[in-house]
XYZ file of C-alpha atoms in Angstrom:
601
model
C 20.454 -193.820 24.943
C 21.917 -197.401 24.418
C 24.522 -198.143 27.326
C 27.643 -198.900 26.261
C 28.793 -202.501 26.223
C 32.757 -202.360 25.397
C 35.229 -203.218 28.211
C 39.164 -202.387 28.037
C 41.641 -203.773 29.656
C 44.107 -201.330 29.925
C 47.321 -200.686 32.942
C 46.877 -197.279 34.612
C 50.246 -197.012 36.021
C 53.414 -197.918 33.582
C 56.909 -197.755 35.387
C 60.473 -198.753 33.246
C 63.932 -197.508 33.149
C 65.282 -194.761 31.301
C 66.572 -196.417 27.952
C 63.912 -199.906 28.356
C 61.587 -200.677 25.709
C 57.944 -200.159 26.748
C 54.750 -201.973 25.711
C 51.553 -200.278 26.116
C 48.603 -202.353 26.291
C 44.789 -201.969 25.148
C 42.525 -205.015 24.994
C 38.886 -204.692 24.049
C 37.589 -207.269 26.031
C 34.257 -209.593 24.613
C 34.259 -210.478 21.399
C 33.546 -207.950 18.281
C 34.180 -208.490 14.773
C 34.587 -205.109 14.277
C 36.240 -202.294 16.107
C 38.099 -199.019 15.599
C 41.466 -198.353 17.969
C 43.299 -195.069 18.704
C 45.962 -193.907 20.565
C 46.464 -190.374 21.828
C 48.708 -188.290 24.180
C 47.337 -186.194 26.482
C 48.795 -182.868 27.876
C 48.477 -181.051 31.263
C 45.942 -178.996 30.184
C 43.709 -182.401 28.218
C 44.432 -181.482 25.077
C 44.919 -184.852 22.984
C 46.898 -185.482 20.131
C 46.279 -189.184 17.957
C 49.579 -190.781 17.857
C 47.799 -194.152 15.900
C 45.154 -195.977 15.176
C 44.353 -199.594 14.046
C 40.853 -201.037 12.602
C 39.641 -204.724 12.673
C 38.076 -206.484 9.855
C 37.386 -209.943 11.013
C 40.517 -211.205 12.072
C 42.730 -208.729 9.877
C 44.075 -205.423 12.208
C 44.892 -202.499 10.156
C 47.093 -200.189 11.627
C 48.464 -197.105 11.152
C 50.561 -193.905 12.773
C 49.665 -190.952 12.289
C 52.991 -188.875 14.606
C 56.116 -190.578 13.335
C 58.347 -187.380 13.703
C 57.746 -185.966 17.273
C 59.597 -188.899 18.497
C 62.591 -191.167 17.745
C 62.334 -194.038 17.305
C 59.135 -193.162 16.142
C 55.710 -194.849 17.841
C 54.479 -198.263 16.804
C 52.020 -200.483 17.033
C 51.803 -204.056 17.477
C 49.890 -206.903 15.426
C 47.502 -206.497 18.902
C 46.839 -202.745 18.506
C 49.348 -202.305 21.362
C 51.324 -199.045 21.226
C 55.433 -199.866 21.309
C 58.177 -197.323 22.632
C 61.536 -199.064 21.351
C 63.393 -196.318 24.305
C 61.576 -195.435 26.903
C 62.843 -191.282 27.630
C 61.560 -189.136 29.933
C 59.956 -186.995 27.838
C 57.663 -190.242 27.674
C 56.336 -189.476 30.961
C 52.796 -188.665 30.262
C 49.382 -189.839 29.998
C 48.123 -192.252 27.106
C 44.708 -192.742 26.120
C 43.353 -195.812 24.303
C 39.841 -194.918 22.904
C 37.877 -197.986 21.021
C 34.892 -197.789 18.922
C 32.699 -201.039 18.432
C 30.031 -199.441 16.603
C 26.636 -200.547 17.962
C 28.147 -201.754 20.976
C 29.630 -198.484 22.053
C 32.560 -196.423 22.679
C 35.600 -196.851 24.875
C 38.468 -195.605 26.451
C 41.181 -195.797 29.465
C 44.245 -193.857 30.469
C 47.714 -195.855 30.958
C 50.411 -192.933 33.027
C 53.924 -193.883 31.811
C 56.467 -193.096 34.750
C 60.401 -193.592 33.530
C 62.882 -193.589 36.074
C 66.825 -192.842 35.900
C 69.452 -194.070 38.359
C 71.599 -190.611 39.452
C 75.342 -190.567 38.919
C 77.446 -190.881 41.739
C 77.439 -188.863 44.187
C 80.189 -186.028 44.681
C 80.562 -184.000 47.551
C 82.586 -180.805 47.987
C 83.878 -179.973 51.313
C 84.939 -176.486 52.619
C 88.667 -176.829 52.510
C 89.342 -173.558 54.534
C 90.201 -173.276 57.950
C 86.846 -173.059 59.874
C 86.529 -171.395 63.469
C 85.094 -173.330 66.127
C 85.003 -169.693 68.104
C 82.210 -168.040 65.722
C 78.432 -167.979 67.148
C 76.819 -169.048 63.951
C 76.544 -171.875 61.416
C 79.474 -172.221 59.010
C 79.190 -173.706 55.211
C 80.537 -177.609 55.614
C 80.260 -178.598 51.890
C 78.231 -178.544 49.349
C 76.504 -182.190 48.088
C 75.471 -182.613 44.099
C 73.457 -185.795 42.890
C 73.295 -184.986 38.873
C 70.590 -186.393 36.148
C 68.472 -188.737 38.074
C 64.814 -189.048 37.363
C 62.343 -188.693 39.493
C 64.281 -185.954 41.773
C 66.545 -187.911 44.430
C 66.778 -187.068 47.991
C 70.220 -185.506 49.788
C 70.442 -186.863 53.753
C 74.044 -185.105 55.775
C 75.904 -187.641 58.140
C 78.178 -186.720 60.841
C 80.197 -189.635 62.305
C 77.526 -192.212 60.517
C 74.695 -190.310 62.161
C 71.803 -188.569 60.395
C 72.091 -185.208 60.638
C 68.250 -183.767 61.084
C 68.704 -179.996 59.932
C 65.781 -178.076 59.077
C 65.681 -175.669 55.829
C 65.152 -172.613 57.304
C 68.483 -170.643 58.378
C 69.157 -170.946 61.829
C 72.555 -170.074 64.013
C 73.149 -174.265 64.630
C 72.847 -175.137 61.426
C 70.529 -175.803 58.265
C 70.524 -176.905 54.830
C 69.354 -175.072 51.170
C 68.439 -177.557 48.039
C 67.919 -176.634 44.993
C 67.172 -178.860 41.478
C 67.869 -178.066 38.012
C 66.135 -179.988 35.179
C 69.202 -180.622 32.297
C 68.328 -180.551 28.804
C 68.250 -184.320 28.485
C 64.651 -183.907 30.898
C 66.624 -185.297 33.681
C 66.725 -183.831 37.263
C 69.982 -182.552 38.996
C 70.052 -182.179 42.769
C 72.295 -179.675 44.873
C 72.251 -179.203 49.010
C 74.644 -177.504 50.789
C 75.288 -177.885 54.622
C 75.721 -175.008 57.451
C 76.699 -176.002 60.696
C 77.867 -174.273 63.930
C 81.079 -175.755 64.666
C 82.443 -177.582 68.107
C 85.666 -178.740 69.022
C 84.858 -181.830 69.016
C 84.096 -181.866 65.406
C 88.065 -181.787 64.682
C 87.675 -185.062 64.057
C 84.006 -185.678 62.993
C 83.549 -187.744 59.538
C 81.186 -186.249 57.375
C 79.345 -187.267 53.860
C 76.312 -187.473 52.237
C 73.746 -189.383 50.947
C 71.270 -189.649 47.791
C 68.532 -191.633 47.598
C 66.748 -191.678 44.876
C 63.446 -194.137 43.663
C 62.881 -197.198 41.115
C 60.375 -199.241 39.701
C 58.205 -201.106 41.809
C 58.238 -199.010 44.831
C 62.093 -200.305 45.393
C 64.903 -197.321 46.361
C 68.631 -196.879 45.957
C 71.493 -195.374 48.044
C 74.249 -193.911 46.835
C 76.728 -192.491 49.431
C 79.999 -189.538 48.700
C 83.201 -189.937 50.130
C 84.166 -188.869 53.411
C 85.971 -185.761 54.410
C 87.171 -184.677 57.560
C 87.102 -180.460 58.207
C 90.326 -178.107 59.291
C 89.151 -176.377 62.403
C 90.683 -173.538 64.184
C 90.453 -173.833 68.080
C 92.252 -172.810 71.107
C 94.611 -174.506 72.918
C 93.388 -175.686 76.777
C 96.043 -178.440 77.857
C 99.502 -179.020 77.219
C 101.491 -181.898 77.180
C 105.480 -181.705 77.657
C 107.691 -185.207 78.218
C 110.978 -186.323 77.600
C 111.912 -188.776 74.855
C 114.012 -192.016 74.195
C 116.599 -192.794 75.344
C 115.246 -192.695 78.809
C 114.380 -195.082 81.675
C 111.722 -195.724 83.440
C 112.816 -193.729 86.606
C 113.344 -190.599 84.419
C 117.200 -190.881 83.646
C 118.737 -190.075 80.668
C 122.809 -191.177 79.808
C 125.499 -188.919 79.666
C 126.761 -188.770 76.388
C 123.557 -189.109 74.852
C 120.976 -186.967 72.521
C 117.949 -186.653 74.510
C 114.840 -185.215 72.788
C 111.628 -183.146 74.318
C 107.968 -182.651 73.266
C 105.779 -180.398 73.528
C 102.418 -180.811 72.091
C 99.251 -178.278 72.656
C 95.733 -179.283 72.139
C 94.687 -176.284 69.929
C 94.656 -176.311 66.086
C 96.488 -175.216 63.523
C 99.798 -175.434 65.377
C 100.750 -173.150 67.947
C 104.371 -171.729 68.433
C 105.960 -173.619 71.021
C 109.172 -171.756 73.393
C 111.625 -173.565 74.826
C 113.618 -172.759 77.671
C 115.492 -173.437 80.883
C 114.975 -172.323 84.518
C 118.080 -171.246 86.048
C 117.962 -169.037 89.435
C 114.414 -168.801 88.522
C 115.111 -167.147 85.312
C 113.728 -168.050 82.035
C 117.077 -169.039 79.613
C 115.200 -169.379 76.118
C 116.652 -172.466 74.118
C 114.288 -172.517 71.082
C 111.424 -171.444 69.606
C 109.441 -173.323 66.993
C 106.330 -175.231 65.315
C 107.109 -178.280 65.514
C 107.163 -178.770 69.522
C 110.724 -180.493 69.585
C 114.074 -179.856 71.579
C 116.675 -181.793 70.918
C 120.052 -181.536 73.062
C 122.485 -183.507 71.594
C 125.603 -185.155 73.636
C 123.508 -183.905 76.718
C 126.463 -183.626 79.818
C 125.669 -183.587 83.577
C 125.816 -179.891 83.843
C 122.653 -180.241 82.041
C 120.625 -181.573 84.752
C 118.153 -179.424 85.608
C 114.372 -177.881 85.345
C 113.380 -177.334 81.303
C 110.028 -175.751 80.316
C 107.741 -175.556 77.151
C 105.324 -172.835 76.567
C 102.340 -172.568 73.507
C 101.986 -169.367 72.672
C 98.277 -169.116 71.362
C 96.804 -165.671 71.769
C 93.470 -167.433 71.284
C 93.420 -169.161 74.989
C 91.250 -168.607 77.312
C 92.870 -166.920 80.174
C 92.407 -169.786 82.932
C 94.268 -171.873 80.024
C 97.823 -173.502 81.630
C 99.891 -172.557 78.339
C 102.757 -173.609 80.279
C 104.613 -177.053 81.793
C 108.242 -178.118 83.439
C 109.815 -180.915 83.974
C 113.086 -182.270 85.505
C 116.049 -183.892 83.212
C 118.331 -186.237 85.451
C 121.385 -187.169 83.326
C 123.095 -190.215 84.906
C 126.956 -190.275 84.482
C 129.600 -192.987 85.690
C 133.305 -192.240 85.810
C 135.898 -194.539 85.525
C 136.790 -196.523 88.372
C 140.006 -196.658 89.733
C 141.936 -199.554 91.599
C 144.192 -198.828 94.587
C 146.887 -201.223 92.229
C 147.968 -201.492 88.792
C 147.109 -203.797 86.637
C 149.550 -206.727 87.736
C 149.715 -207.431 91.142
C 152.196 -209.472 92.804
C 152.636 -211.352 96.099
C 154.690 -213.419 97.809
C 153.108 -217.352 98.369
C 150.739 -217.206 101.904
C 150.536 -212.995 102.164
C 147.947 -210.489 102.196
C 146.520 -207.201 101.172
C 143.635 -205.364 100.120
C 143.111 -203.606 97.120
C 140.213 -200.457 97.056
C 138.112 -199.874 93.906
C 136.797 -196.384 94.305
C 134.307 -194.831 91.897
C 131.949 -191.285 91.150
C 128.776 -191.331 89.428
C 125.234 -190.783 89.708
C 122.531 -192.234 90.750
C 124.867 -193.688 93.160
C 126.156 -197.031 91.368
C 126.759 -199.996 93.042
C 130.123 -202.232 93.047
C 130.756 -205.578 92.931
C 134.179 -207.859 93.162
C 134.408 -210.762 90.765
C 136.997 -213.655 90.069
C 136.539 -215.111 86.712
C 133.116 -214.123 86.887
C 132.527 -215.882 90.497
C 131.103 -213.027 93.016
C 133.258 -211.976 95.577
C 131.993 -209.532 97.313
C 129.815 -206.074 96.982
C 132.152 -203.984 98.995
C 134.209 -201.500 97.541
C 137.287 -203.305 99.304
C 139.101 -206.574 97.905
C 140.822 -208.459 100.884
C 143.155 -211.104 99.824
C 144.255 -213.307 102.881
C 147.447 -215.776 102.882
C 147.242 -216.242 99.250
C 147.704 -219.369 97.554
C 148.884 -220.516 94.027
C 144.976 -220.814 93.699
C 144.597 -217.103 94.448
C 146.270 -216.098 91.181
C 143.932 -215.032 88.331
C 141.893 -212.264 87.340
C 139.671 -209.604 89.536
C 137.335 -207.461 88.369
C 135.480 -204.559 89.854
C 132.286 -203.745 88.435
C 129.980 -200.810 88.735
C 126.509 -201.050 87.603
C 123.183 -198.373 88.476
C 119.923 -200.132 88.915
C 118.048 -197.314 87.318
C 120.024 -197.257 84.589
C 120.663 -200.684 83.044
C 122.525 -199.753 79.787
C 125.501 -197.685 82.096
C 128.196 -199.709 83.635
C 132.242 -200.109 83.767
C 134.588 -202.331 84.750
C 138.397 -202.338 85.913
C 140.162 -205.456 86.222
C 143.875 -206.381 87.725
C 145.780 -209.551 87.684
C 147.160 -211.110 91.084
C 150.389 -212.905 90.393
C 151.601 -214.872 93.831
C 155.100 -215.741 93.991
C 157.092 -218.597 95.144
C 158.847 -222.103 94.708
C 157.199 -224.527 92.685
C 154.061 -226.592 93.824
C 154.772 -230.407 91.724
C 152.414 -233.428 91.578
C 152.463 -236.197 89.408
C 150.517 -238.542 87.452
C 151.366 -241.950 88.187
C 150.637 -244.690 85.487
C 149.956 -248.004 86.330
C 151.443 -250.908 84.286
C 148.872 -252.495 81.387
C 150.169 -256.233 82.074
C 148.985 -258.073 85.532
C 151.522 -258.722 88.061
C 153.750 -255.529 87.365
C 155.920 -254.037 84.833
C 157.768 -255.786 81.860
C 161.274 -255.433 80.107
C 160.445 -253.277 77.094
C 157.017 -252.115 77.967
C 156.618 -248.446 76.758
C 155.345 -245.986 79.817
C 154.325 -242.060 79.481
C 155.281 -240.152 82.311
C 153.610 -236.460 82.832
C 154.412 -233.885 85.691
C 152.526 -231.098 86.392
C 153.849 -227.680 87.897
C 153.031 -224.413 88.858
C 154.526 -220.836 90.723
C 155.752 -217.759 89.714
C 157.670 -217.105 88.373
C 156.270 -219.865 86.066
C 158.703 -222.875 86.791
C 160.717 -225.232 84.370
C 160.380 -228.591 84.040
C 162.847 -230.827 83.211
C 163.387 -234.894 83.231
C 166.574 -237.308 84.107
C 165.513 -238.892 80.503
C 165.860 -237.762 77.192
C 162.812 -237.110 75.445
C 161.000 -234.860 77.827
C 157.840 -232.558 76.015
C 158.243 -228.568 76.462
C 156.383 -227.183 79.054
C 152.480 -226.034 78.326
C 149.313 -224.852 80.039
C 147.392 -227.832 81.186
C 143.752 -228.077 80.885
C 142.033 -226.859 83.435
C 144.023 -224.119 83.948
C 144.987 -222.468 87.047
C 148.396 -222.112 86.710
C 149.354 -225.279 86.006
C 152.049 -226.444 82.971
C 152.586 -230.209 82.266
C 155.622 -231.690 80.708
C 155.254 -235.880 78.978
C 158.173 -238.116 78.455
C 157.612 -241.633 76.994
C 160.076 -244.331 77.246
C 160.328 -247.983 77.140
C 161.145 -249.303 80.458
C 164.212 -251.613 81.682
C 166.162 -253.280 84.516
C 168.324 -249.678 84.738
C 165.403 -247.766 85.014
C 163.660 -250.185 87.847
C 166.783 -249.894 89.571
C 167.301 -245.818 89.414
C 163.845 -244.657 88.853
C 163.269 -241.684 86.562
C 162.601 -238.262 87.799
C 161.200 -235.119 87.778
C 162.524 -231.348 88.579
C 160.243 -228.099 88.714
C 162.742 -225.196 88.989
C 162.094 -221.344 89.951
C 164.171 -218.479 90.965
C 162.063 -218.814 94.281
C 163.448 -222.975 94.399
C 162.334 -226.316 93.146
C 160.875 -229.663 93.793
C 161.295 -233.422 92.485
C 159.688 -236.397 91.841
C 160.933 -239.917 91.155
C 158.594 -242.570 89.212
C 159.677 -246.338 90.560
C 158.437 -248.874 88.288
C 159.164 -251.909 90.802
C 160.607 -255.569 89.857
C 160.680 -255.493 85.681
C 160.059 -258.951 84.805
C 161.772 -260.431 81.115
C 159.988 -261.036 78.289
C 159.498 -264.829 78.336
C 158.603 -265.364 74.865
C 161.526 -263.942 73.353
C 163.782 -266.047 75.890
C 161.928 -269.059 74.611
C 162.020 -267.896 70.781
C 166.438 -267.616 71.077
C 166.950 -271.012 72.575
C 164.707 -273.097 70.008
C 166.965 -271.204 67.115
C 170.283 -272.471 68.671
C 168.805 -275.954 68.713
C 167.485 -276.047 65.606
C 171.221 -274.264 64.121
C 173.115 -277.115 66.326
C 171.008 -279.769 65.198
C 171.689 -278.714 61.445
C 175.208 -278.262 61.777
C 175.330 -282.005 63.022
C 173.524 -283.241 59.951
C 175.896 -281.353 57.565
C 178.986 -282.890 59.095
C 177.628 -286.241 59.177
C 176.437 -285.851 55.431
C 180.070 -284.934 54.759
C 181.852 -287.831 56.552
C 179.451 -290.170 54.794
C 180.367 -288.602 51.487
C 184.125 -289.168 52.568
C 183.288 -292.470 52.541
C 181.284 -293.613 49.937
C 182.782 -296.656 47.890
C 184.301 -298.417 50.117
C 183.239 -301.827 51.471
C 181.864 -301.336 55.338
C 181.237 -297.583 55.032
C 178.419 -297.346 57.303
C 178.246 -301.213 58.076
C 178.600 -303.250 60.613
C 181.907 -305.351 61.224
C 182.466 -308.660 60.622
C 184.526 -308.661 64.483
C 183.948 -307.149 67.189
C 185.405 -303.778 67.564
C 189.114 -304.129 69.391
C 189.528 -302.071 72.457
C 189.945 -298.564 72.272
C 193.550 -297.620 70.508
C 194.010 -301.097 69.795
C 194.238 -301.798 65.651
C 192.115 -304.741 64.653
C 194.403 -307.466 62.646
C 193.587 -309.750 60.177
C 194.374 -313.708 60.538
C 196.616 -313.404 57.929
C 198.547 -310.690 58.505
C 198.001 -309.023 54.924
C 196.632 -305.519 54.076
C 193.081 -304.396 53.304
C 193.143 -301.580 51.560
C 189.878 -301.297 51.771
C 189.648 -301.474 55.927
C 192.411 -298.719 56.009
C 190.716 -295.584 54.629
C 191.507 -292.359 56.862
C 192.428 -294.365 59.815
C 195.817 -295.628 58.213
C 198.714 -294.532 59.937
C 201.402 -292.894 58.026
C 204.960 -294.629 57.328
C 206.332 -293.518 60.612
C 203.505 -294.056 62.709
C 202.540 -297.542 63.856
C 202.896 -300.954 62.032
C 203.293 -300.288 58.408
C 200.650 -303.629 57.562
C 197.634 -302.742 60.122
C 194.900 -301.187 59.924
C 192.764 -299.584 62.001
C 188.549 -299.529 62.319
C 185.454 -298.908 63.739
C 182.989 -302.460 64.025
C 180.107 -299.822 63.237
C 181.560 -296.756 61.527
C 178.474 -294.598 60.657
């Protein structure tokens, strides 16, 4: 009748993972030297069976287990009497009873419930892949959700466009759901729902999937979620759609010459067959029939213009359903234009005439006149009044639609005007002040135009061919360079532009030509310096004559006689040396003179 005194200290609720080691723990609590511990595994119906048991002697625990071969690895105990699972399974989920006997202090014991949970795999998801109809009255199978060996059971949720789906279990004509769970061999569970639904239109492009969730230690949760899938409906068609393709413009207008493409699209699914055809006198002309809701008409011409229809032919309609729908192909065409001339025109300088550009096309283009790309005018006549050398050139007529940009021609013709050449010059001005100089080099250009195109030629030699000048308009240009002179101040050089039709001239004057100083200057100071040494070499010559004899190059002792008057000595006699080339010969003069100079250098 003693009341027991021993305490335990033992978990009552155990949670771990599949595959996790597991400790299970039973502490006497107080202090007793000696004590007897079991463990044991109870069933549902409390039937126990010992698993092991450990006895304390003082400080030494003696343990030992008594089922090693219902389980692997087998059971174990600690050096605390604690029981061990090295891998938790679930088979392991049951109840586990620590008793303790402490002798006189009593008896013992506590239950510790061992819950083992197991993540599912993922989660797969099998749709319906048939063709479902949206025009049956009750619910449909959508697809068939499987969550496999998961531990405790999962949950399966349905979504529909991210939405929960709340569908009840019992079979209804809306929709429900059936679940069902297997237990595999391993002890885990396997989950399987399936989906029914009563099917809408606008389901055709619902998302569906579905969703497990399934429980983990610790109160926590997991999700795991299955693909999406989308569902092939059946429905009828209520609208159709029917518009013409590229090329086209924005007023409905499609090129002649082009491949012009229709559609034709219905709203029901699968794919209706879609009829083609063309109202003529209010008569039906069937063009093609097919799946795919496309007519092309290739090279389309405007004898195609008219009213083309589409029509779905889906038996499934409902009979206020407009299966049918026109509309009206414009092509747009543009013939060539034509001029009321060729393509040259000519005209006599300072008459008139009009030329007509005429052309056929719809929409109704509209012309314009150009002159090297200078408007004119927008009339379809060209007037051309007194013409001028600057009439000549290039017109163009040009027809363009507003409604359709990318159609447009052009004709052109080229106005010639005819007569005698039109000259001008370009004067150039001397480079030195005070006018023109002997020898200076000049270019000369005239410029000339008519039509027949003119020649130009010079009074000079030297003259350039005739060329286009910039600018254009007719003109040519002819260059002569020359060096200019006293003959060209006084006759001037000129000009001549020459036509069947006549010709014109021009004269360039260059004025008073003044010399060229500096060479005048240059020519006398080399005669003066060529006089000047011609003097010294015949006075070095007559000195040379001379040398040796006594008075070359000296003064006389006398005065010099008078001119043609010999100088005589007192005593009548020669002196050879006085004589030199002034002696006179034996017939000439006195035979003893002589004749002299007082200085003769």
């Amino acid at each position: 009748g003693a009341k027991a005194e021993v305490r335990l200290s033992v978990p009552p609720l155990v949670e771990v993972m599949r595959g996790e080691p597991v400790t299970l723990d039973c502490t006497p609590l107080g202090a007793h030297d000696h004590f007897v511990l079991e463990w044991f595994l109870a069933d549902r119906a409390g039937v126990r069976r010992r698993l092991a048991s450990a006895e304390l002697h003082g400080t030494e625990l003696q343990d030992k287990v008594h089922d090693s071969q219902s389980r692997s690895p087998p059971y174990q105990l600690d050096s605390r009497g604690r029981l061990v699972l090295a891998e938790a399974q679930v088979g392991d989920e049951r109840d586990y009873v620590c008793l303790v006997k402490a002798g006189a202090a009593g008896t013992a014991e506590a239950t510790a419930r061992l819950s083992v949970f197991a993540k599912p795999e993922a989660t797969e998801v099998s749709p319906n892949r048939g063709t479902l109809s949206v025009m049956e009255d009750f619910a449909q199978e959508i697809a068939t959700c499987n969550s496999r060996n998961g531990n405790p059971a999962p949950q399966i949720t349905w979504y529909r466009n991210g939405q929960r789906l709340e569908v009840p279990m019992e079979v209804n004509s809306e929709g429900y759901m059936t679940s069902r769970t297997v237990r595999e061999a391993s002890g885990l569970l396997s989950l399987t729902s399936t989906l029914y639904l009563r099917l809408h239109k606008a389901d055709r492009d619902a998302s569906f999937h579905c969703s497990v969730h399934y429980r983990l230690p610790t109160g926590r949760h997991g999700r795991l979620d299955s693909p999406s899938f989308h569902l092939t409906l059946h429905y009828p068609t209520e609208h159709v759609q029917f518009w013409l393709g590229s090329p086209s413009t924005t007023a409905g207008w499609v090129r002649e010459g082009d491949s012009v493409q229709l559609f034709c699209r219905g709203d029901g699914s699968p794919n209706p067959e879609y009829t083609f055809f063309r109202l003529q006198d209010k008569q039906e002309d069937v063009l093609k029939t097919n799946l795919e809701g496309n007519l092309t008409l290739e090279g389309v011409q405007r004898s195609q213009s008219g009213t083309y229809g589409c029509r779905v032919e889906d038996y499934d309609a409902a009979e206020d359903a407009e299966l049918s729908k026109t509309l009206e192909l414009h092509v747009a065409y543009l013939d060539p234009l034509e001029l009321s001339t060729g393509e040259e025109l000519s005209l006599p300088l300072g008459n008139s005439t009009a030329v007509n550009c005429s052309v056929r096309g719809l929409p109704t283009p509209a012309l314009r006149w150009t002159k090297d790309s200078v408007p004119l005018g927008d009339s379809p006549t060209l007037s051309l009044r007194s013409v001028t050398f600057d009439s000549a050139g290039t017109y163009t007529c040009e027809a363009s639609m507003p409604t359709v940009p990318v159609l447009s021609r052009t004709r052109s013709f080229e106005l010639l005007v005819q007569g005698p050449p039109e000259l001008r010059a370009e004067e150039t001005q001397p480079k030195a002040e005070g006018g023109w100089r002997e020898g200076s080099e000049v270019r000369l250009t005239c410029y000339a135009r008519g039509y027949p195109e003119p020649k130009l030629s010079w009074s000079q030699l030297g003259g350039s061919l005739a060329e286009p000048a910039p600018g254009g308009q007719g003109w040519v240009s002819s260059s002569l360079t020359l060096k200019v002179t006293s003959a060209l101040s006084r006759d001037g050089v000129s000009c001549e532009a020459s036509n069947p039709y006549g010709s014109d001239r021009h004269v360039f004057h260059f004025g008073t030509v003044a010399p060229q100083t500096s060479q005048a200057g240059v020519a006398v100071m080399a005669v003066a310096v060529s006089v000047g040494l011609l003097l010294f070499i015949v006075a070095a010559f007559y000195c040379m004559r001379r040398k040796g004899q006594p008075g070359c190059c000296q003064r006389g002792e006398k005065g010099s006689p008078p001119p043609g008057e010999p100088e005589l000595s007192h005593s009548g006699s020669e002196r050879p040396e006085q004589t030199g080339l002034l002696v006179g010969g034996a017939s000439g003069g006195a035979r003893h003179g002589s004749r002299g100079f007082g200085d003769e250098c």
